[in-house]
JSON list of C-alpha atoms in Angstrom, two decimals:
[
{"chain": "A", "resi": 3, "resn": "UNK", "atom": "CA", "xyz": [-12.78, -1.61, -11.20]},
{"chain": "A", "resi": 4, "resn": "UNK", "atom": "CA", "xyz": [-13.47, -0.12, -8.06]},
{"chain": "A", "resi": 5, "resn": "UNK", "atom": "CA", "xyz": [-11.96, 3.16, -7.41]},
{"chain": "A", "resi": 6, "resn": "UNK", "atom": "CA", "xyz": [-10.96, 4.93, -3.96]},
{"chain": "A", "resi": 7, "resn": "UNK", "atom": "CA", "xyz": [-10.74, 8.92, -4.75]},
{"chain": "A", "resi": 8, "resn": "UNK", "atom": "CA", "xyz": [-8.78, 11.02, -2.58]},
{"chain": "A", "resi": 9, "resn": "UNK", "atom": "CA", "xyz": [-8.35, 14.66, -2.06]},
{"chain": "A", "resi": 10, "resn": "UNK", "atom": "CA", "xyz": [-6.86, 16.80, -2.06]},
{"chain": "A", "resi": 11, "resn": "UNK", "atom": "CA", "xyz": [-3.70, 15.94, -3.82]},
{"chain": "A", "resi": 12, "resn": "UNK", "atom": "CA", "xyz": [-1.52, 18.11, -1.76]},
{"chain": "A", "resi": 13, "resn": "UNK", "atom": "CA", "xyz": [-1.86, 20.09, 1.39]},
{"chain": "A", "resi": 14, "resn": "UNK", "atom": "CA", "xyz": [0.25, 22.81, 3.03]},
{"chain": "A", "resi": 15, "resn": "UNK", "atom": "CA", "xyz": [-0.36, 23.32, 6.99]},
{"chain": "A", "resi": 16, "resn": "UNK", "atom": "CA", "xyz": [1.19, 25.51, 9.12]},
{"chain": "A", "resi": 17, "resn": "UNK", "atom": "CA", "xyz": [2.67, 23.81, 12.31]},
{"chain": "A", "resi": 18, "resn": "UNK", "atom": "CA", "xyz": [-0.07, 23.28, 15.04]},
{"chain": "A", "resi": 19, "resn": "UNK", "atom": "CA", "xyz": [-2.86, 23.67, 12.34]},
{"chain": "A", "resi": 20, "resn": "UNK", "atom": "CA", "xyz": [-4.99, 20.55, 11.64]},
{"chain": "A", "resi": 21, "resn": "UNK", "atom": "CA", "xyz": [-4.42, 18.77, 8.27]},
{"chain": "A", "resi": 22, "resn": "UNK", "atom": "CA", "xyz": [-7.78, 17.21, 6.89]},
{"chain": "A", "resi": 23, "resn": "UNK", "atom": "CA", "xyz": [-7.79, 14.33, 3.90]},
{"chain": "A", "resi": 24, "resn": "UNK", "atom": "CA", "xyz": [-10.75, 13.14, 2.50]},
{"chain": "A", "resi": 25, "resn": "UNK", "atom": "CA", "xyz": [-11.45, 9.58, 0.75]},
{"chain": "A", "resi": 26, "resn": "UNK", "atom": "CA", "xyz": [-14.80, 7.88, -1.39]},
{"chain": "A", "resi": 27, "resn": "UNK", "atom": "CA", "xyz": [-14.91, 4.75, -1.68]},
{"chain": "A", "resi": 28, "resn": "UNK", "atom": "CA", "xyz": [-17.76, 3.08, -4.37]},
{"chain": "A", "resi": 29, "resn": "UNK", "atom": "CA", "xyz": [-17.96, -0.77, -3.15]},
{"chain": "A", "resi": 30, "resn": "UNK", "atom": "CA", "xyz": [-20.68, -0.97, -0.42]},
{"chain": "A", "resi": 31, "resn": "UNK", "atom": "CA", "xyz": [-18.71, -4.57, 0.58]},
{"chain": "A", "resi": 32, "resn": "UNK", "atom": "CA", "xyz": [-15.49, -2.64, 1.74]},
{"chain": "A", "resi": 33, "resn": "UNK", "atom": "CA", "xyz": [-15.63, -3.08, 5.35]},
{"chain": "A", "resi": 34, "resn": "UNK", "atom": "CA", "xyz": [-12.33, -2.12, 6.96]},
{"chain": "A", "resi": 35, "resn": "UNK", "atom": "CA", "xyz": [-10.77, 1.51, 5.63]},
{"chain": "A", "resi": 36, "resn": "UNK", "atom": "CA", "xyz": [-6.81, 1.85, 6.80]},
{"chain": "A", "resi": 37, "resn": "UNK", "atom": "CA", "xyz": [-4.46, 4.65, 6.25]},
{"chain": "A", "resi": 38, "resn": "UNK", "atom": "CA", "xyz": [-0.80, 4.62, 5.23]},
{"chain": "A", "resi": 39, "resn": "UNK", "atom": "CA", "xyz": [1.94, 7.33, 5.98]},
{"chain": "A", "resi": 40, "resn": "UNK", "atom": "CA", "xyz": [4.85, 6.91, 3.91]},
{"chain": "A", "resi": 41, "resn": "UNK", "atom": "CA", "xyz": [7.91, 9.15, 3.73]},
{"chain": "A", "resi": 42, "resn": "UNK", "atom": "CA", "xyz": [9.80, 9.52, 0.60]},
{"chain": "A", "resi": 43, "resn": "UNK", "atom": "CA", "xyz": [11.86, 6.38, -0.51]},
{"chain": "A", "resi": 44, "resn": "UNK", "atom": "CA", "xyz": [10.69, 4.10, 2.25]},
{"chain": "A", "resi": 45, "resn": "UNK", "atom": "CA", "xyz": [7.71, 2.09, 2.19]},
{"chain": "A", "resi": 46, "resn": "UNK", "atom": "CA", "xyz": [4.27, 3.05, 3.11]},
{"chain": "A", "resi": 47, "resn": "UNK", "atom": "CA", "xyz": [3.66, 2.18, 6.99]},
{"chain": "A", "resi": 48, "resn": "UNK", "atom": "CA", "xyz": [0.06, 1.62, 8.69]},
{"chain": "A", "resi": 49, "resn": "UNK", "atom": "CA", "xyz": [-1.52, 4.23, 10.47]},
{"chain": "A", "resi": 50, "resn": "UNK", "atom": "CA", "xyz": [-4.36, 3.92, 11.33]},
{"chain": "A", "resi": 51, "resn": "UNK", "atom": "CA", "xyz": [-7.64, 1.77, 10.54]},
{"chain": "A", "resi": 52, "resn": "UNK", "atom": "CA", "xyz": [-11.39, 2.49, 11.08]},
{"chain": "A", "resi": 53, "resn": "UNK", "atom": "CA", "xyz": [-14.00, -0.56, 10.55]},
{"chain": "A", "resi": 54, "resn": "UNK", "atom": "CA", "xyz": [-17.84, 0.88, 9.78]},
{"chain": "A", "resi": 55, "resn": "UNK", "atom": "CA", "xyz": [-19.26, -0.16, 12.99]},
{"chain": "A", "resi": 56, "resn": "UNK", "atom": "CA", "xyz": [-18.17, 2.88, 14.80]},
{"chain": "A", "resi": 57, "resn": "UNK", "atom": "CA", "xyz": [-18.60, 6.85, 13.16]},
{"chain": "A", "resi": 58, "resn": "UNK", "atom": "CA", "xyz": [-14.72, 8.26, 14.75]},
{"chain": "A", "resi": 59, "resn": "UNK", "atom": "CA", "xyz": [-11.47, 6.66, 15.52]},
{"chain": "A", "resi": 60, "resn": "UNK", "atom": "CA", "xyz": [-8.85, 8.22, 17.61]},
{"chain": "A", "resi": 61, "resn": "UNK", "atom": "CA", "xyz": [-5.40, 7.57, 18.38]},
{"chain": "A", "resi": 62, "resn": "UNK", "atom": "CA", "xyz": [-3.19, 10.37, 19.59]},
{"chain": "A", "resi": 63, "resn": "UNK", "atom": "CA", "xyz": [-3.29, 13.23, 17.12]},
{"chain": "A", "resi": 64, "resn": "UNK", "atom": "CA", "xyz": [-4.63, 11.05, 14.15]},
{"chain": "A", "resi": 65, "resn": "UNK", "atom": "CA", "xyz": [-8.17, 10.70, 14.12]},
{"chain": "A", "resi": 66, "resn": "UNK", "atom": "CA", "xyz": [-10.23, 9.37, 11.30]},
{"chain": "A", "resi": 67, "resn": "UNK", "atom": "CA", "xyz": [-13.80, 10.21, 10.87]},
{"chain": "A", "resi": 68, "resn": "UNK", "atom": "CA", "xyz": [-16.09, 7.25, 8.98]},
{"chain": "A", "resi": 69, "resn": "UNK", "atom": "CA", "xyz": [-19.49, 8.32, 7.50]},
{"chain": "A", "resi": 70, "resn": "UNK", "atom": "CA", "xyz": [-20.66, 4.75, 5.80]},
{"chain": "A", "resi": 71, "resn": "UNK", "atom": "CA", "xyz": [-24.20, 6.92, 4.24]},
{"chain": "A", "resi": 72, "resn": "UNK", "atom": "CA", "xyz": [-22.15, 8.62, 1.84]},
{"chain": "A", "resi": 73, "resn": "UNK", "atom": "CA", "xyz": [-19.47, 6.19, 1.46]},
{"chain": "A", "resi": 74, "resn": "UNK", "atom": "CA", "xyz": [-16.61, 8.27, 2.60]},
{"chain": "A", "resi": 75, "resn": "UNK", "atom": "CA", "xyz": [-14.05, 8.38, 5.75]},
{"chain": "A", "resi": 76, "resn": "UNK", "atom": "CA", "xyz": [-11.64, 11.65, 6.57]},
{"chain": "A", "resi": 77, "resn": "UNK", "atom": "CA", "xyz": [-8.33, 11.58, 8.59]},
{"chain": "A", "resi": 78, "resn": "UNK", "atom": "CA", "xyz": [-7.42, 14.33, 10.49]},
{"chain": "A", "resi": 79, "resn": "UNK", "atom": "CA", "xyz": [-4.03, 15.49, 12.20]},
{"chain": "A", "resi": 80, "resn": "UNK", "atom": "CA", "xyz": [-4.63, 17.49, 15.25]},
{"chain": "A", "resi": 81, "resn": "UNK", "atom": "CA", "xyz": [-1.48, 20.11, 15.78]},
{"chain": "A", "resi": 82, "resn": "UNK", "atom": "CA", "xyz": [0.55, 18.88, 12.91]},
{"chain": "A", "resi": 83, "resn": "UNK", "atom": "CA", "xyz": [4.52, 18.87, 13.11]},
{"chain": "A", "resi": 84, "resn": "UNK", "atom": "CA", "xyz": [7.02, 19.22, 10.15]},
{"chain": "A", "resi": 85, "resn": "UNK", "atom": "CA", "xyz": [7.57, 15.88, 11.24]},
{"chain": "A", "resi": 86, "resn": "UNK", "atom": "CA", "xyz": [4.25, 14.99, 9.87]},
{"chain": "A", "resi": 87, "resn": "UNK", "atom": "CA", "xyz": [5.07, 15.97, 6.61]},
{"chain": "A", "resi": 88, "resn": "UNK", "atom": "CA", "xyz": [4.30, 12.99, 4.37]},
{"chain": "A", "resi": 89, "resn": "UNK", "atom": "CA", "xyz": [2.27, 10.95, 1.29]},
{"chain": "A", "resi": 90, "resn": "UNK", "atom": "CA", "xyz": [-1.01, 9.63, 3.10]},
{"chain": "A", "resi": 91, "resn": "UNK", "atom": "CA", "xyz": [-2.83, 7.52, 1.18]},
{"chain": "A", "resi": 92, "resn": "UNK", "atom": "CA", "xyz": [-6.65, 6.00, 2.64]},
{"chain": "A", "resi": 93, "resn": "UNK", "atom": "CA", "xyz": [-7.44, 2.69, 1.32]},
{"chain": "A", "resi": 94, "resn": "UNK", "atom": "CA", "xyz": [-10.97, 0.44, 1.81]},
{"chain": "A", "resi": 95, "resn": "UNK", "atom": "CA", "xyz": [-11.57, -3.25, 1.46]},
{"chain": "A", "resi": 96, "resn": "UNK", "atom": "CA", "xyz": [-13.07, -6.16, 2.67]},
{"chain": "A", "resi": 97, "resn": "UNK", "atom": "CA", "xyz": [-12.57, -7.19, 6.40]},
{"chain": "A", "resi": 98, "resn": "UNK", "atom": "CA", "xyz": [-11.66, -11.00, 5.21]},
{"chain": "A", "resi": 99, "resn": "UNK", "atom": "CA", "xyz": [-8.79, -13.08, 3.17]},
{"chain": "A", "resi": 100, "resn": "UNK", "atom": "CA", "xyz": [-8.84, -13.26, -0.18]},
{"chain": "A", "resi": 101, "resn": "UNK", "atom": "CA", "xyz": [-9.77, -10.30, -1.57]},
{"chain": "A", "resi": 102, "resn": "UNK", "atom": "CA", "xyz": [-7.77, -7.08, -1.60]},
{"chain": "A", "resi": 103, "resn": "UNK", "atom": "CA", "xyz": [-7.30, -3.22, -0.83]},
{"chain": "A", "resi": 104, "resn": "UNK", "atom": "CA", "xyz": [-7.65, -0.81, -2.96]},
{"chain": "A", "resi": 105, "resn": "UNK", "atom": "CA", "xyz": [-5.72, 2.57, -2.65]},
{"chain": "A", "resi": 106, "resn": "UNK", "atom": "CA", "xyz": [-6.14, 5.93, -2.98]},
{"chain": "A", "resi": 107, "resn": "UNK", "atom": "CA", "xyz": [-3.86, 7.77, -5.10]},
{"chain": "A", "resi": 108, "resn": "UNK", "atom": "CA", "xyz": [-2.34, 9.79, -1.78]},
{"chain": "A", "resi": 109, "resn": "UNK", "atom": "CA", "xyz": [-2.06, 13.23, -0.45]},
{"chain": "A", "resi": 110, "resn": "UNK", "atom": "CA", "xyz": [1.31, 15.21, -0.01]},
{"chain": "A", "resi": 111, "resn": "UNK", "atom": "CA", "xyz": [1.24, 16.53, 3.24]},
{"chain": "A", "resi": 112, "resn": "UNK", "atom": "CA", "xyz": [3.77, 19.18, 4.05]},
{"chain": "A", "resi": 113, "resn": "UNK", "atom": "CA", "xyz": [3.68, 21.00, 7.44]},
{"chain": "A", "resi": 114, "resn": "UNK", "atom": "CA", "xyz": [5.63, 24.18, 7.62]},
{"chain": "A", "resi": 115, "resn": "UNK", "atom": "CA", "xyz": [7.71, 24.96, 10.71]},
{"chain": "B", "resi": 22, "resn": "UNK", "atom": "CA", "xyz": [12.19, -8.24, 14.63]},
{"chain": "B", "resi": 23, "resn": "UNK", "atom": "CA", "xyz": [9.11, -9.68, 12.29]},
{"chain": "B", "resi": 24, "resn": "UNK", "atom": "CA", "xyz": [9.18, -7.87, 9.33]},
{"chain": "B", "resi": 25, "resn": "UNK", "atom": "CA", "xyz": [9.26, -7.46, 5.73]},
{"chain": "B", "resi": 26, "resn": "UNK", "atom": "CA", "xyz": [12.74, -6.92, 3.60]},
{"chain": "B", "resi": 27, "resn": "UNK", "atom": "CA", "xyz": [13.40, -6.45, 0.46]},
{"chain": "B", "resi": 28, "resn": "UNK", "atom": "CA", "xyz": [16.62, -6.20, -1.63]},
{"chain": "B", "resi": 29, "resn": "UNK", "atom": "CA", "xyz": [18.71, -5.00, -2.68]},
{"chain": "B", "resi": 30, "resn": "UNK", "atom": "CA", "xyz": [17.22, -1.22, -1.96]},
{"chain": "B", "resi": 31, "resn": "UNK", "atom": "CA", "xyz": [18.73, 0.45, -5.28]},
{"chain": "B", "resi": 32, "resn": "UNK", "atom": "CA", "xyz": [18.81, -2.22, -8.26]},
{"chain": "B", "resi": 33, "resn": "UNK", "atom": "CA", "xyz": [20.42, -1.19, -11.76]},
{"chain": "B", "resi": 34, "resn": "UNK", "atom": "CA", "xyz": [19.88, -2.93, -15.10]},
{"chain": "B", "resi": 35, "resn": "UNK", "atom": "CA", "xyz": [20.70, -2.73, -18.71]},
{"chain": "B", "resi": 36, "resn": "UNK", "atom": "CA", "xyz": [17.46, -2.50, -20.77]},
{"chain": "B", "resi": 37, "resn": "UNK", "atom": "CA", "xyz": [16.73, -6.17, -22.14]},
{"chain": "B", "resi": 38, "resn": "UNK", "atom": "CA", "xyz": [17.63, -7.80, -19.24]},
{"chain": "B", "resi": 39, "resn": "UNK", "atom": "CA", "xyz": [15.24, -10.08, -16.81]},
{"chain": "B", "resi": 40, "resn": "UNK", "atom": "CA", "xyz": [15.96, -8.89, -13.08]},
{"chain": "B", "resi": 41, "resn": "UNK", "atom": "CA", "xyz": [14.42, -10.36, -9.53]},
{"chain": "B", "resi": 42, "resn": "UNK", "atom": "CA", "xyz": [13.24, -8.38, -6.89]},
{"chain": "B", "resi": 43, "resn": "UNK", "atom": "CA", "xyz": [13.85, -10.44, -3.26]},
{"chain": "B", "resi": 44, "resn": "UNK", "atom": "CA", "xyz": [10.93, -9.89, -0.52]},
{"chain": "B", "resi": 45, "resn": "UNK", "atom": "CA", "xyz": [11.05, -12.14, 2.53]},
{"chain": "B", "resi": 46, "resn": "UNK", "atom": "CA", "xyz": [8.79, -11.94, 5.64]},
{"chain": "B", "resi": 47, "resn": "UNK", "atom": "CA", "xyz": [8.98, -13.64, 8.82]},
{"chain": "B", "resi": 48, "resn": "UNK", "atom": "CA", "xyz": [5.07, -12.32, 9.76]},
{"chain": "B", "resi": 49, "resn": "UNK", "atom": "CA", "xyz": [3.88, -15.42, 9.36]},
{"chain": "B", "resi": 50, "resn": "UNK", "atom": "CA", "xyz": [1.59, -14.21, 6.95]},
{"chain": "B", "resi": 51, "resn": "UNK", "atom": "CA", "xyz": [-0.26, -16.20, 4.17]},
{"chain": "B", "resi": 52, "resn": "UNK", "atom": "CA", "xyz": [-1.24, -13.52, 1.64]},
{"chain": "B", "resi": 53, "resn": "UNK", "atom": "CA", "xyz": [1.54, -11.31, 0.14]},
{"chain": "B", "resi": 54, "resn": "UNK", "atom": "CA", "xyz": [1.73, -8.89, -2.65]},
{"chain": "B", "resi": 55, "resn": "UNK", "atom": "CA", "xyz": [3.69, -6.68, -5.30]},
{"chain": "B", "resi": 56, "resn": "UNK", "atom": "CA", "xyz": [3.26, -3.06, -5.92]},
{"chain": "B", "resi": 57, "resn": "UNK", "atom": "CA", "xyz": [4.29, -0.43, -8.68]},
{"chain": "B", "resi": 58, "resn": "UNK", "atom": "CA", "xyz": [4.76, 2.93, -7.83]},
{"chain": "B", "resi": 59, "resn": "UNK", "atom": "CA", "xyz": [5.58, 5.59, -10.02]},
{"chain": "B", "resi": 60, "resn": "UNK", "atom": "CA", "xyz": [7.04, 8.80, -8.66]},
{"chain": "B", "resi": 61, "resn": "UNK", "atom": "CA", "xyz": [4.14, 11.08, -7.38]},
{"chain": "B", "resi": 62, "resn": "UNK", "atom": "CA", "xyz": [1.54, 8.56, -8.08]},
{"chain": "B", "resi": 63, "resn": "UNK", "atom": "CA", "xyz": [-0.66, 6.18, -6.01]},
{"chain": "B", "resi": 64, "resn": "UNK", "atom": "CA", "xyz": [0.32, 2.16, -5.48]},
{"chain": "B", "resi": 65, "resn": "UNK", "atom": "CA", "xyz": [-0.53, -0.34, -8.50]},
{"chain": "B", "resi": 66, "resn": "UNK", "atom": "CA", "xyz": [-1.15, -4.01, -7.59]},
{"chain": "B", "resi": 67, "resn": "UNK", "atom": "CA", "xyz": [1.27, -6.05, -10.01]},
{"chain": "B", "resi": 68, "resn": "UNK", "atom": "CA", "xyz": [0.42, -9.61, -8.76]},
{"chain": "B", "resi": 69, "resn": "UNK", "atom": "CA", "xyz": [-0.44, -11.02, -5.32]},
{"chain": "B", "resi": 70, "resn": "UNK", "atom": "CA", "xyz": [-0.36, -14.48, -3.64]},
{"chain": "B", "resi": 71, "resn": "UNK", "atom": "CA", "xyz": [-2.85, -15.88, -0.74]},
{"chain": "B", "resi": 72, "resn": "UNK", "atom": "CA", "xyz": [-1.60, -18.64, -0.38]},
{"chain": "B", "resi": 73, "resn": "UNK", "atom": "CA", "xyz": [2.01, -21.58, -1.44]},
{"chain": "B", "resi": 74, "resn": "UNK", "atom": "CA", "xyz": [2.36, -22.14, -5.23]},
{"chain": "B", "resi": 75, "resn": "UNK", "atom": "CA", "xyz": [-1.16, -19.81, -6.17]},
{"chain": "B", "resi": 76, "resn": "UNK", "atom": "CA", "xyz": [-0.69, -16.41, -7.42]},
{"chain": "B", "resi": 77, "resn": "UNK", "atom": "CA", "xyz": [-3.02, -14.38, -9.37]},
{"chain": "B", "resi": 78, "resn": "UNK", "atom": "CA", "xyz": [-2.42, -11.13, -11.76]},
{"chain": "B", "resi": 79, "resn": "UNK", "atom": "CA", "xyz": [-3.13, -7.82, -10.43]},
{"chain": "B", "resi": 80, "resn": "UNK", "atom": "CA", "xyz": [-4.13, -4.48, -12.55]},
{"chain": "B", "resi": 81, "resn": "UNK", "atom": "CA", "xyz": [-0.47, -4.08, -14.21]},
{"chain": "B", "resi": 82, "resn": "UNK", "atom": "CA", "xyz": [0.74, -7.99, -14.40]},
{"chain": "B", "resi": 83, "resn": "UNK", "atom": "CA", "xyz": [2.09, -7.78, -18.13]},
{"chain": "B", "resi": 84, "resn": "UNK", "atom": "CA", "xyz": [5.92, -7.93, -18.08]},
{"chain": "B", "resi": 85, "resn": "UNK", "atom": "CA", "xyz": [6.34, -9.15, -15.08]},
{"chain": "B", "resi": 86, "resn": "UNK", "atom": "CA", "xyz": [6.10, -12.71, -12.74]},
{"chain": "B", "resi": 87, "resn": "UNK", "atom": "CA", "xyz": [6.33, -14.61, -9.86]},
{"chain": "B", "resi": 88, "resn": "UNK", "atom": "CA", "xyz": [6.40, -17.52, -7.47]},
{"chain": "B", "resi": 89, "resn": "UNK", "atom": "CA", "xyz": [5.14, -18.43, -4.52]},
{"chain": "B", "resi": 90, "resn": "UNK", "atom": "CA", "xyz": [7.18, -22.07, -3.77]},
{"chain": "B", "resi": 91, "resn": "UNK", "atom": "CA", "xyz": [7.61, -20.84, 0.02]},
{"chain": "B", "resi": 92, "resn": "UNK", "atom": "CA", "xyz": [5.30, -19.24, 2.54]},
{"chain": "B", "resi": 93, "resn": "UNK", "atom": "CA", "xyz": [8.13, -16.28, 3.36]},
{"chain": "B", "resi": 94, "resn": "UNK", "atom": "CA", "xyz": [9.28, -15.84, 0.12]},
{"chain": "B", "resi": 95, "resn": "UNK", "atom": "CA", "xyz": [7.46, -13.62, -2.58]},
{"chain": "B", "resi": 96, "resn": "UNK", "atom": "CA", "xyz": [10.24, -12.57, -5.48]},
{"chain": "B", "resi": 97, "resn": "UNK", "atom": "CA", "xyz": [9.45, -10.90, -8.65]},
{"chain": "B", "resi": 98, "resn": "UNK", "atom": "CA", "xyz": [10.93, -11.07, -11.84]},
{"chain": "B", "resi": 99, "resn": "UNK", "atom": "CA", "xyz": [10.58, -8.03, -14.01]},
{"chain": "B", "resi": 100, "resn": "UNK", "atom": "CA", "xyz": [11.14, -9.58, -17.54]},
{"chain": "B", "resi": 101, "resn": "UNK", "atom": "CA", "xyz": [12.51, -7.80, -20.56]},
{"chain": "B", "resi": 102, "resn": "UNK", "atom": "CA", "xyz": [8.54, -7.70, -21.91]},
{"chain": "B", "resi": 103, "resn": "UNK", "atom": "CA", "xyz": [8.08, -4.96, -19.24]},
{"chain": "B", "resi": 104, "resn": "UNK", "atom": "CA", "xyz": [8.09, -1.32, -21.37]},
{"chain": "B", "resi": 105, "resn": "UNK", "atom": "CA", "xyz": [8.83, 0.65, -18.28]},
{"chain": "B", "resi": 106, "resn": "UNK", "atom": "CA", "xyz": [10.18, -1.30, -15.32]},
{"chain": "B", "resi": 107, "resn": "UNK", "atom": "CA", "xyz": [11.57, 2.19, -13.98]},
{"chain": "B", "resi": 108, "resn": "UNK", "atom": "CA", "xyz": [9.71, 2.47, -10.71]},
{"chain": "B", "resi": 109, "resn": "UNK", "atom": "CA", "xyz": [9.59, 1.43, -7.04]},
{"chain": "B", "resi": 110, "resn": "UNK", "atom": "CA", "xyz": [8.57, -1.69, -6.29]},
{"chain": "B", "resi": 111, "resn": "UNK", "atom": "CA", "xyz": [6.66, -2.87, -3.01]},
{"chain": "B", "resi": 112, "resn": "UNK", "atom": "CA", "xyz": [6.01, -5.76, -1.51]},
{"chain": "B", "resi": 113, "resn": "UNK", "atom": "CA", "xyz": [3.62, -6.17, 1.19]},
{"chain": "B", "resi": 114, "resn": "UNK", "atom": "CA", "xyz": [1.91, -9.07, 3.38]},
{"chain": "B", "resi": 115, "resn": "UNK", "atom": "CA", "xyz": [-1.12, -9.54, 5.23]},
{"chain": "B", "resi": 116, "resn": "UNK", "atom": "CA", "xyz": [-3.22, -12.13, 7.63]},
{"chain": "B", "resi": 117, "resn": "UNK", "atom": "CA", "xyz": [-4.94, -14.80, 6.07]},
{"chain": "B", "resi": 118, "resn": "UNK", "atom": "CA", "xyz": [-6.90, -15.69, 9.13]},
{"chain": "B", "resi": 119, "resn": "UNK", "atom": "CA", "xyz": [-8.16, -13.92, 11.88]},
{"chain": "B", "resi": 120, "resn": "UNK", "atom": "CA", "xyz": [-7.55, -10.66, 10.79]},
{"chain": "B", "resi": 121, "resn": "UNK", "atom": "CA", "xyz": [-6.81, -7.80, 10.77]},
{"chain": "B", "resi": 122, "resn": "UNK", "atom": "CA", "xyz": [-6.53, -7.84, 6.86]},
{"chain": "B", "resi": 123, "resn": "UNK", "atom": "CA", "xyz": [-4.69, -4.62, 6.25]},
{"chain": "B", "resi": 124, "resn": "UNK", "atom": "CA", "xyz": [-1.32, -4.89, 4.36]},
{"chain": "B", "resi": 125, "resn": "UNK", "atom": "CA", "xyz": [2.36, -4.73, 5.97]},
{"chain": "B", "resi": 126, "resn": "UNK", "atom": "CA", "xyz": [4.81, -2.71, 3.54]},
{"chain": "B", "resi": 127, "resn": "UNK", "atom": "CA", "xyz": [8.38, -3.86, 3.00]},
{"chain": "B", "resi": 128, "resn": "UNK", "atom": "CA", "xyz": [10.82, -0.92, 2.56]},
{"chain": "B", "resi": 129, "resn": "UNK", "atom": "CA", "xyz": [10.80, -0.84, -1.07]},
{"chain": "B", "resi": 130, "resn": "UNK", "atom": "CA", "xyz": [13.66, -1.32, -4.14]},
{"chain": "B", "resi": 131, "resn": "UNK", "atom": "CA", "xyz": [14.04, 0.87, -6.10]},
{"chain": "B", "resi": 132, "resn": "UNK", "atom": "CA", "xyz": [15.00, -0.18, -10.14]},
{"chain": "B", "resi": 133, "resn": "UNK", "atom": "CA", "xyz": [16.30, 1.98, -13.08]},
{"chain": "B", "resi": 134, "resn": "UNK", "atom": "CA", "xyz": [16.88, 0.46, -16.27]},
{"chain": "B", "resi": 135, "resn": "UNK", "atom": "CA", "xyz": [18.73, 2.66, -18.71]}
]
């Protein structure tokens, strides 16, 4: 089975500070690496997605760096907000129908006011 | 609005007792999916559909099925087979053509079997 690890498993920012989460991913196929935010009892909601053809993706304070060499892809959130606070979880697959994603097991993000 | 719903959001049951989960999307999409998710823990693919009357198991199929005899309509029966069906349950849908591939989450129900 192919296996997306994620760390770490929880993170505590201060507000403004930047909140970092790192994924692996083993499957060289994968192609197309999105992230989910999802707040408690609601369901996960895209946030954004990265495909290996470029190294950085950025869209307003979420940015998500993609190193294909070592198989691994980072979001980061510039000047973080309570309102950030969160279960993120990174997940890689194949940019085409009929296969499918598999997920990391998510970060808890909490930003402190 | 396109979207995803599910229902109901909070579901009860009596253990030994067959229940169905409802997910309908108006997305258009061909491919849609059910997840497990345990509290604190990462999503589990249960059993996923690309395409009208073809579904395949996922990781954690035992105890539970499905159908697939309309393109919006996805529901999931969690049978009485299932050891723990305690958990949320998400369904999700994506583009069969075209792309983007990534996965649209419903809101979620939420089942507790005592």
């Amino acid at each position: 089975q192919q296996q997306v690890k994620q760390s770490p498993q929880s993170l505590i920012v201060q507000k403004g500070g930047i909140s970092i989460i790192n994924c692996a991913y083993e499957n060289t196929a994968f192609d197309y690496f999105p992230w989910y935010q999802q707040f408690p009892g609601k369901g996960p909601a895209l946030l954004i997605a990265i495909r290996p053809d470029v190294s950085e993706k950025k869209e307003g304070r979420f940015t998500i760096s993609f190193n294909k060499s070592a198989k691994q892809f980072s979001l980061h959130i510039m000047d973080s907000q309570p309102g950030d606070s969160a279960t993120y979880f990174c997940a890689a697959g194949p940019d085409n129908y009929g296969q499918n994603f598999v997920f990391g097991p998510g970060t808890r993000l909490s930003v402190l006011p | 609005d396109g979207g995803i719903t599910q229902s109901p959001k909070y579901l009860f049951r009596k253990e030994g007792q067959n229940v169905t989960l409802s997910c309908e999307q108006n997305l258009n999409h061909d491919a849609m999916y059910w997840y497990r998710q345990d509290p604190g823990q990462g999503l589990r693919l249960i059993y996923y559909s690309q395409i009208v009357n073809d579904f395949q198991k996922g990781d954690i199929a035992e105890g539970y099925s499905v159908s697939r005899e309309k393109k919006e309509s996805f529901p999931l029966t969690v049978t009485s087979a299932q050891k723990n069906p305690t958990a949320f349950y998400l369904c999700a849908s994506s583009m069969r053509r075209g792309g983007p591939y990534e996965q649209y989450f419903g809101p979620g129900t939420r089942l507790t079997v005592t």
